Amino acid sequence: MKNLQRLVKISAQRITRNPYHALAAFLVMFFTFFVVGAFILVSFGSNVLLRYFESRPAVTAFLKDGTTTDKVKSIQDTLVKTQVVSKTRYVSKEEALKIYKERNKDQPLLSEFVTADVLPASIEVSTYKIDDLSKVAGILQKNSDVEEVVFQQNIIETLSSWTRALRNIGGGVVVFLLVTSFLTTLIVVGLNISIHRDEIEIMRLVGATANYIRTPFILEGIFYGAVSAAVATSVLWAIIAWFSPALQRIFSGIPLFPVNSSVFGYLLLFEVVAGIAVGVIGSFVATRKYLTV
Amino acid sequence: MINFQAVSKKYNSHEALSDVSLEIPDSEFVFLVGPTGAGKSTLLKLIIREELPSAGRVFVGSLEVNKLSSSQVPHLRRRVGTVFQDFKLLPQRTVFENVAFPLEILGLDDDEIESVTKDTLALVDLEKLANQFPGQISGGEAQRTAIARAMVLRPEVILADEPTGNLDAGSAWEVMQLLDRLNSLGTTVIMATHNMDISSSLPHRTLEIQKGRLVHDSKPKGTKSPAVKKKNA
């Protein structure tokens, strides 16, 4: 324990005596973990968005006025028999009015002249797979009681492909930045080893073990990784908190903003662990490559 | 006891030591003399396993140095203190901190470190300079600090490689007297020097190396220290 305290002190002295090296390592790793964090959040957000759209009724069939409940039941039975439908829901004119008023509660003028008669009753249908939406839409369109069929296959497919592309690009960028961070740690720790070669030689001569000599450099890597990852996540947190009200308006109705603080808690944990891992690996490789003990 | 059995050391085609056999009993003071490049430093490096022999065996006590695993080498180096011509002090540490450094590495607690370091500084008469930095003290004081650091773990052996090489005559004589005093307390001292005046200043055994070969092993003779002292003063 006493030795660990002394090794931490040695490490801290080396970092503070070479502030530009420390700053270079910090900035590169900060940028890496900022981008990593941003991609994780965007990926997380796009998943929420996708789930939101998938959970929404994907096909809506607006019914002609006067469609009886028996006919509605018959349409629903027909859909269930296809075995591709996960859920159907009948929305009466009165319910449609309620939904309309709820959505426009901030703009009372829009609701003032709207009555239940104006709005059509509808059947909302969800399928297990997006691919089955057009099949369901086709069945509904053939039904004489259906006025119009609306389905959002394109939105979900587009969102899906964007999410996939984002993950692929993001993954590539993240790997590139992590490698850059690893190399930066290796170079900075390697430079520090070179600067302290006299001290290392003395350590060896007075009987320091290899671990005693290596540990301060490993601690240095851990410091760069942990601090830069923690600061990057905190900055990301602050930025998103700052823009949350505006984003909340843009994504109105979608449960994205404000981002739950537990998400940032997990992100912080993940980034700090990843930062420590990059720092440890970078400094470990540096000590193996540049340090003779 | 230090024992070399038919030891040779080659650097590529250059033979730094050639078939050297010697024995240094405990508590002996030995001068290792010879011109620059004769192989004196190589011989010292073999004792602390800074180098491995190309042939032969090196023993420190019962330890066969060339067969030690790398994890055992630090333990050997705690038994053998080293002093160099260029002192090898840490410039950003005070005299006290330099001397305490090996104790810190051993993981001793602060009180013990303070007590042992103070005792060792007293042994080399440096208590008053404890808070000075190496840049603030003379060459002789720096070398005494290095000797104190070598002594702080109470090693069985001290290896001194040209410890007076960078010192004026007065400081050199002080260092010699200090090494002699440590030897009288029971520590084996092996001192490499190319300066015959220094080696003849104290009545100790002298091993002479020429071109990597041990050419002469002389037993103690009478001291010339007053003459050296007068000449150096």
XYZ file of C-alpha atoms in Angstrom:
526
model
C 0.000 0.000 0.000
C 2.828 2.335 0.970
C 4.604 1.434 -2.239
C 1.489 2.099 -4.299
C 1.218 5.578 -2.774
C 4.856 6.229 -3.644
C 4.370 4.938 -7.196
C 1.319 7.164 -7.649
C 3.420 10.094 -6.415
C 6.239 9.280 -8.851
C 3.700 9.015 -11.668
C 2.048 12.327 -10.718
C 5.436 14.069 -10.622
C 6.332 12.766 -14.065
C 3.010 13.951 -15.500
C 3.263 17.431 -13.967
C 6.905 17.819 -14.997
C 6.022 17.162 -18.635
C 2.758 19.089 -18.994
C 2.870 19.326 -22.796
C 3.177 15.563 -23.195
C 0.309 15.122 -20.771
C -1.786 17.721 -22.601
C -1.162 16.081 -25.990
C -2.196 12.674 -24.663
C -5.202 14.158 -22.894
C -6.467 16.061 -25.942
C -6.177 13.129 -28.345
C -7.892 10.786 -25.918
C -10.497 13.416 -25.043
C -11.393 13.780 -28.716
C -11.542 9.999 -29.126
C -13.841 9.448 -26.168
C -15.979 12.437 -27.072
C -16.600 10.965 -30.522
C -17.023 7.443 -29.116
C -19.571 8.768 -26.620
C -21.379 10.756 -29.305
C -21.648 7.702 -31.557
C -22.898 5.573 -28.700
C -25.570 8.140 -27.866
C -26.601 8.586 -31.502
C -26.744 4.826 -31.918
C -28.767 4.528 -28.726
C -31.061 7.345 -29.918
C -31.593 5.827 -33.344
C -32.541 2.544 -31.689
C -35.119 4.341 -29.569
C -36.382 6.085 -32.692
C -36.592 2.815 -34.600
C -38.379 1.060 -31.744
C -40.765 3.983 -31.516
C -41.696 3.751 -35.171
C -41.863 -0.031 -35.081
C -44.157 0.102 -32.072
C -46.487 2.546 -33.808
C -49.338 1.135 -35.898
C -47.648 0.644 -39.210
C -50.827 0.465 -41.313
C -53.857 2.639 -40.726
C -57.067 1.933 -42.607
C -59.549 4.815 -42.521
C -63.097 3.502 -42.681
C -66.010 4.828 -44.586
C -68.686 6.527 -42.551
C -71.347 4.121 -41.446
C -69.123 1.055 -41.157
C -70.735 -1.092 -38.495
C -68.908 -2.708 -35.586
C -69.679 -6.158 -37.084
C -67.910 -5.175 -40.266
C -64.975 -3.803 -38.256
C -64.817 -7.112 -36.362
C -64.898 -8.988 -39.661
C -62.017 -6.928 -41.053
C -60.001 -7.530 -37.882
C -60.673 -11.293 -38.037
C -59.536 -11.372 -41.653
C -56.273 -9.676 -40.693
C -55.613 -11.957 -37.701
C -56.078 -15.032 -39.911
C -53.112 -13.932 -42.059
C -50.859 -14.682 -39.008
C -48.581 -11.788 -39.898
C -50.485 -9.278 -37.812
C -49.354 -8.700 -34.235
C -52.050 -6.237 -33.189
C -55.175 -4.520 -34.489
C -56.978 -1.666 -32.835
C -60.230 0.008 -33.754
C -60.255 3.778 -33.265
C -63.768 5.188 -33.251
C -64.614 8.703 -34.376
C -64.912 9.794 -30.722
C -61.509 8.359 -29.878
C -60.027 9.981 -32.963
C -61.357 13.326 -31.740
C -59.870 12.729 -28.293
C -56.484 11.937 -29.832
C -56.694 14.957 -32.092
C -57.465 17.254 -29.153
C -54.691 15.780 -27.052
C -52.139 16.330 -29.810
C -53.253 19.895 -30.338
C -53.911 20.891 -26.770
C -51.425 23.754 -27.067
C -53.308 25.187 -30.034
C -56.984 25.370 -28.979
C -57.961 27.172 -32.194
C -57.250 24.013 -34.206
C -59.586 21.928 -32.015
C -62.372 24.449 -31.729
C -64.184 23.681 -34.981
C -63.416 19.983 -35.210
C -66.088 17.465 -34.230
C -66.168 13.677 -34.192
C -68.204 13.626 -37.415
C -65.383 15.202 -39.365
C -62.838 12.576 -38.348
C -62.973 9.045 -39.793
C -62.949 5.896 -37.683
C -59.942 3.711 -38.393
C -58.262 0.384 -37.775
C -54.598 0.533 -36.758
C -52.608 -2.574 -37.626
C -49.121 -3.666 -36.548
C -47.257 -6.573 -38.120
C -44.491 -8.787 -36.760
C -42.267 -7.938 -39.731
C -41.955 -4.751 -41.709
C -41.954 -6.782 -44.937
C -45.573 -7.833 -44.324
C -46.904 -4.272 -44.244
C -47.638 -4.125 -47.987
C -49.473 -7.472 -47.836
C -51.715 -6.166 -45.034
C -52.190 -2.860 -46.838
C -53.264 -4.779 -49.977
C -55.904 -6.770 -48.057
C -57.319 -3.599 -46.533
C -57.354 -1.694 -49.803
C -59.525 -4.429 -51.352
C -62.111 -4.089 -48.593
C -65.130 -2.019 -49.668
C -65.543 -0.464 -46.223
C -62.061 1.022 -46.287
C -61.763 4.570 -47.568
C -57.994 4.969 -47.506
C -54.941 3.003 -46.379
C -51.793 4.697 -45.050
C -48.669 2.759 -44.178
C -45.168 3.863 -43.187
C -42.987 1.106 -44.518
C -40.649 3.573 -46.202
C -39.993 5.571 -43.019
C -38.988 2.486 -41.056
C -36.897 1.048 -43.868
C -35.087 4.340 -44.362
C -34.500 4.714 -40.634
C -33.262 1.137 -40.444
C -30.775 1.630 -43.229
C -29.581 4.926 -41.738
C -29.050 3.246 -38.375
C -27.077 0.444 -40.011
C -24.937 2.906 -41.964
C -24.369 5.016 -38.867
C -23.226 1.981 -36.915
C -20.831 0.926 -39.657
C -19.337 4.384 -40.185
C -19.308 5.057 -36.448
C -17.631 1.729 -35.779
C -14.918 2.522 -38.314
C -14.297 6.011 -36.945
C -14.248 4.725 -33.369
C -11.720 1.995 -34.205
C -9.540 4.554 -36.021
C -9.628 6.967 -33.066
C -9.000 4.223 -30.517
C -5.925 3.117 -32.464
C -4.772 6.766 -32.603
C -5.243 7.075 -28.837
C -3.367 3.858 -28.220
C -0.450 5.055 -30.370
C -0.460 8.487 -28.707
C -0.284 6.889 -25.259
C 2.508 4.649 -26.474
C 4.484 7.615 -27.852
C 3.930 9.876 -24.820
C 4.810 7.162 -22.316
C 7.753 6.155 -24.527
C 9.010 9.756 -24.469
C 8.656 9.850 -20.692
C 10.625 6.626 -20.423
C 13.341 8.218 -22.526
C 13.350 11.400 -20.400
C 13.614 9.395 -17.187
C 16.227 6.893 -18.336
C 18.759 8.103 -15.720
C 16.216 7.663 -12.961
C 15.308 4.233 -14.309
C 18.970 3.229 -14.376
C 19.374 4.315 -10.742
C 16.219 2.442 -9.788
C 17.634 -0.721 -11.334
C 20.989 -0.286 -9.624
C 19.479 0.154 -6.171
C 17.407 -2.993 -6.553
C 14.007 -1.875 -7.811
C 11.969 -4.700 -9.278
C 10.772 -4.562 -12.875
C 7.208 -3.996 -11.678
C 8.271 -1.113 -9.454
C 9.956 0.569 -12.419
C 7.111 -0.114 -14.856
C 4.140 0.710 -12.633
C 4.442 4.537 -12.658
C 4.358 4.474 -16.465
C 1.292 2.218 -16.463
C -0.361 4.552 -13.930
C 0.440 7.424 -16.269
C -1.451 5.667 -19.082
C -4.367 4.936 -16.752
C -4.469 8.597 -15.753
C -4.601 9.835 -19.358
C -7.305 7.326 -20.295
C -9.526 7.701 -17.234
C -9.381 11.489 -16.982
C -9.871 12.171 -20.685
C -12.762 9.682 -20.905
C -14.441 11.149 -17.810
C -14.049 14.731 -19.044
C -15.237 13.822 -22.562
C -18.383 12.141 -21.217
C -19.075 15.059 -18.881
C -18.735 17.580 -21.713
C -21.053 15.459 -23.873
C -23.523 15.298 -21.003
C -23.427 19.079 -20.573
C -23.883 19.724 -24.312
C -26.872 17.389 -24.587
C -28.432 18.784 -21.416
C -28.021 22.273 -22.864
C -29.670 21.403 -26.191
C -32.312 19.074 -24.712
C -35.213 21.575 -24.709
C -34.668 22.372 -28.400
C -34.233 18.725 -29.357
C -37.303 17.809 -27.327
C -39.360 20.119 -29.539
C -37.890 18.642 -32.746
C -38.534 15.036 -31.642
C -41.920 15.824 -30.122
C -43.781 12.691 -29.046
C -40.698 10.442 -29.297
C -39.285 9.486 -25.879
C -35.722 10.642 -26.645
C -35.197 13.850 -24.703
C -34.275 14.676 -22.028
C -31.865 11.733 -21.984
C -32.179 9.746 -18.773
C -29.237 10.445 -16.454
C -28.723 6.691 -15.947
C -27.796 6.497 -19.654
C -25.001 8.978 -18.998
C -24.049 7.073 -15.841
C -23.562 3.887 -17.855
C -21.820 5.815 -20.628
C -19.420 7.364 -18.102
C -18.663 3.951 -16.636
C -18.127 2.419 -20.076
C -15.939 5.259 -21.332
C -13.775 5.368 -18.201
C -13.264 1.601 -18.332
C -12.461 1.835 -22.048
C -10.131 4.796 -21.364
C -8.304 2.867 -18.676
C -8.031 -0.130 -21.011
C -6.532 1.991 -23.823
C -4.185 3.696 -21.328
C -3.049 0.435 -19.800
C -2.492 -1.281 -23.149
C -0.667 1.749 -24.627
C 1.611 2.251 -21.632
C 2.175 -1.482 -21.199
C 3.316 -1.829 -24.803
C 5.514 1.278 -24.335
C 7.203 -0.211 -21.265
C 7.762 -3.494 -23.081
C 9.164 -1.755 -26.134
C 11.213 1.091 -24.667
C 11.986 0.088 -21.083
C 14.814 -2.309 -20.337
C 14.649 -3.525 -16.753
C 32.749 -13.883 -0.898
C 33.003 -12.988 -4.562
C 34.301 -15.643 -6.873
C 35.094 -15.509 -10.585
C 35.760 -18.852 -12.252
C 37.411 -18.602 -15.683
C 35.209 -15.664 -16.666
C 35.342 -14.167 -20.139
C 33.230 -11.442 -21.629
C 33.070 -10.661 -25.313
C 31.372 -7.724 -27.036
C 31.095 -8.928 -30.604
C 34.704 -9.641 -31.543
C 36.204 -7.530 -28.731
C 37.182 -9.510 -25.649
C 36.675 -7.211 -22.627
C 37.598 -9.902 -20.088
C 39.549 -13.025 -20.767
C 39.623 -16.092 -18.550
C 39.574 -14.190 -15.249
C 39.569 -16.200 -12.042
C 39.675 -14.524 -8.662
C 38.370 -14.754 -5.161
C 37.555 -11.857 -2.853
C 36.801 -12.875 0.745
C 34.205 -11.106 2.878
C 35.200 -7.750 4.417
C 38.157 -7.273 2.107
C 39.080 -3.972 0.430
C 40.315 -4.551 -3.095
C 41.606 -2.089 -5.650
C 40.955 -2.999 -9.243
C 43.506 -1.138 -11.280
C 44.437 -0.833 -14.905
C 44.243 1.653 -17.742
C 40.995 2.897 -19.198
C 39.389 0.141 -21.275
C 41.257 -2.648 -19.474
C 38.001 -4.337 -18.362
C 37.578 -3.027 -14.810
C 34.043 -1.722 -15.290
C 33.060 -4.897 -17.138
C 34.211 -6.955 -14.170
C 32.083 -4.823 -11.802
C 29.078 -5.041 -14.140
C 29.331 -8.820 -14.089
C 29.065 -8.799 -10.288
C 25.728 -6.921 -10.315
C 24.557 -8.667 -13.466
C 24.526 -5.594 -15.586
C 26.286 -7.912 -18.003
C 26.348 -11.665 -18.382
C 29.633 -13.505 -18.901
C 30.304 -15.078 -22.279
C 32.012 -17.930 -20.432
C 32.725 -18.915 -16.839
C 30.831 -18.437 -13.592
C 30.412 -15.520 -11.194
C 29.397 -16.019 -7.557
C 28.348 -13.485 -4.928
C 28.200 -15.515 -1.739
C 26.247 -18.615 -2.632
C 24.439 -16.932 -5.531
C 25.587 -17.863 -8.990
C 24.993 -14.492 -10.600
C 24.675 -15.640 -14.202
C 22.035 -18.206 -13.267
C 19.736 -15.797 -11.444
C 16.298 -15.273 -12.892
C 15.477 -11.666 -13.776
C 13.150 -11.472 -10.744
C 16.093 -12.396 -8.456
C 18.405 -9.702 -9.831
C 16.913 -6.868 -7.681
C 17.649 -8.958 -4.571
C 21.284 -9.334 -5.656
C 21.539 -5.565 -6.222
C 20.230 -4.874 -2.726
C 23.177 -6.900 -1.410
C 25.703 -5.072 -3.567
C 25.817 -1.273 -3.379
C 27.242 0.657 -6.338
C 29.048 3.998 -6.587
C 29.995 5.645 -9.874
C 32.299 8.354 -11.111
C 29.347 10.511 -12.223
C 27.510 9.977 -8.891
C 24.178 9.105 -10.584
C 22.116 11.172 -8.173
C 18.572 12.270 -8.961
C 18.840 16.043 -9.425
C 15.260 16.803 -8.430
C 15.604 14.972 -5.109
C 17.374 16.304 -2.032
C 20.386 14.588 -0.506
C 18.086 12.999 2.072
C 15.648 11.812 -0.612
C 18.443 10.410 -2.768
C 19.779 8.396 0.142
C 16.277 7.293 1.153
C 15.413 6.166 -2.384
C 16.442 2.477 -2.028
C 14.467 2.262 1.221
C 11.370 3.650 -0.492
C 11.736 1.018 -3.179
C 11.846 -1.643 -0.473
C 8.488 -0.334 0.775
C 9.597 0.626 4.290
C 7.367 2.980 6.251
C 8.234 6.659 6.540
C 9.467 6.546 10.159
C 11.837 3.693 9.436
C 13.102 5.411 6.295
C 13.763 8.602 8.205
C 15.606 6.827 10.991
C 17.812 4.676 8.709
C 18.526 7.561 6.337
C 19.553 9.879 9.179
C 21.897 7.215 10.553
C 23.440 6.714 7.133
C 23.862 10.454 6.541
C 25.606 10.646 9.912
C 27.924 7.841 8.823
C 29.103 9.906 5.842
C 28.920 13.197 7.736
C 26.225 14.756 5.552
C 23.451 15.499 8.077
C 23.784 19.232 7.544
C 23.295 18.923 3.795
C 20.244 16.675 4.019
C 17.908 19.237 2.475
C 20.240 20.403 -0.285
C 19.810 19.327 -3.885
C 22.712 17.685 -5.783
C 23.215 20.876 -7.789
C 23.849 22.793 -4.580
C 26.654 20.619 -3.196
C 30.292 19.968 -4.146
C 31.546 16.948 -6.092
C 32.974 15.373 -2.964
C 29.697 15.834 -1.108
C 27.793 14.418 -4.089
C 30.028 11.337 -4.064
C 29.532 10.922 -0.311
C 25.780 11.140 -0.968
C 26.131 8.391 -3.571
C 28.117 6.290 -1.097
C 25.434 6.881 1.547
C 22.802 5.701 -0.941
C 24.876 2.613 -1.688
C 25.234 1.970 2.052
C 21.677 2.638 3.154
C 20.553 -0.958 2.614
C 23.612 -2.138 4.562
C 24.949 -4.214 1.649
C 27.607 -6.881 2.015
C 29.591 -5.415 -0.857
C 30.214 -1.960 -2.273
C 31.418 -1.626 -5.862
C 32.987 1.742 -6.581
C 33.753 2.468 -10.227
C 36.277 5.323 -10.400
C 34.574 7.095 -7.487
C 37.304 9.727 -7.283
C 37.552 10.316 -11.025
C 35.606 13.586 -10.979
C 36.959 14.905 -7.690
C 39.735 17.219 -6.639
C 42.532 15.707 -4.581
C 41.134 16.736 -1.192
C 37.648 15.374 -1.926
C 39.168 12.207 -3.402
C 41.068 11.581 -0.200
C 37.897 12.099 1.865
C 36.067 9.577 -0.275
C 38.915 7.087 0.104
C 38.867 7.477 3.861
C 35.121 7.005 3.889
C 35.314 3.797 1.842
C 38.072 2.581 4.117
C 35.905 3.293 7.167
C 32.969 1.393 5.662
C 35.314 -1.508 4.981
C 36.504 -1.440 8.594
C 32.828 -1.827 9.589
C 32.747 -5.132 7.698
C 31.661 -4.192 4.182
C 33.577 -5.688 1.269
C 34.774 -2.853 -0.984
C 35.877 -3.296 -4.575
C 37.124 -0.075 -6.054
C 38.080 0.318 -9.699
C 40.552 3.073 -10.516
C 43.139 3.863 -13.149
C 44.926 6.184 -10.711
C 47.835 4.328 -9.127
C 48.331 7.095 -6.575
C 44.865 6.434 -5.266
C 45.330 2.671 -5.132
C 48.631 3.003 -3.334
C 47.171 5.423 -0.789
C 45.715 2.611 1.298
C 47.318 -0.703 2.271
C 44.931 -3.018 0.472
C 45.047 -5.841 -2.013
C 45.357 -4.728 -5.635
C 44.159 -6.627 -8.694
C 45.630 -5.342 -11.917
C 43.858 -5.871 -15.219
C 45.475 -5.299 -18.599
C 43.615 -5.846 -21.861
C 40.981 -7.957 -20.132
C 43.441 -10.223 -18.337
C 44.170 -10.335 -14.637
C 47.923 -9.783 -14.679
C 48.750 -9.055 -11.092
C 47.307 -9.798 -7.658
C 49.295 -8.044 -4.955
C 48.774 -8.437 -1.256
C 48.574 -5.368 1.021
C 51.713 -3.358 1.372
C 52.555 -0.291 3.400
C 50.414 2.779 2.963
C 51.479 5.826 0.998
C 48.561 7.873 2.140
C 50.486 10.729 3.762
C 52.443 11.270 0.552
C 49.318 11.149 -1.554
C 47.612 13.450 0.851
C 50.513 15.892 0.788
C 50.778 15.689 -2.989
C 47.053 16.151 -3.470
C 46.657 18.902 -0.923
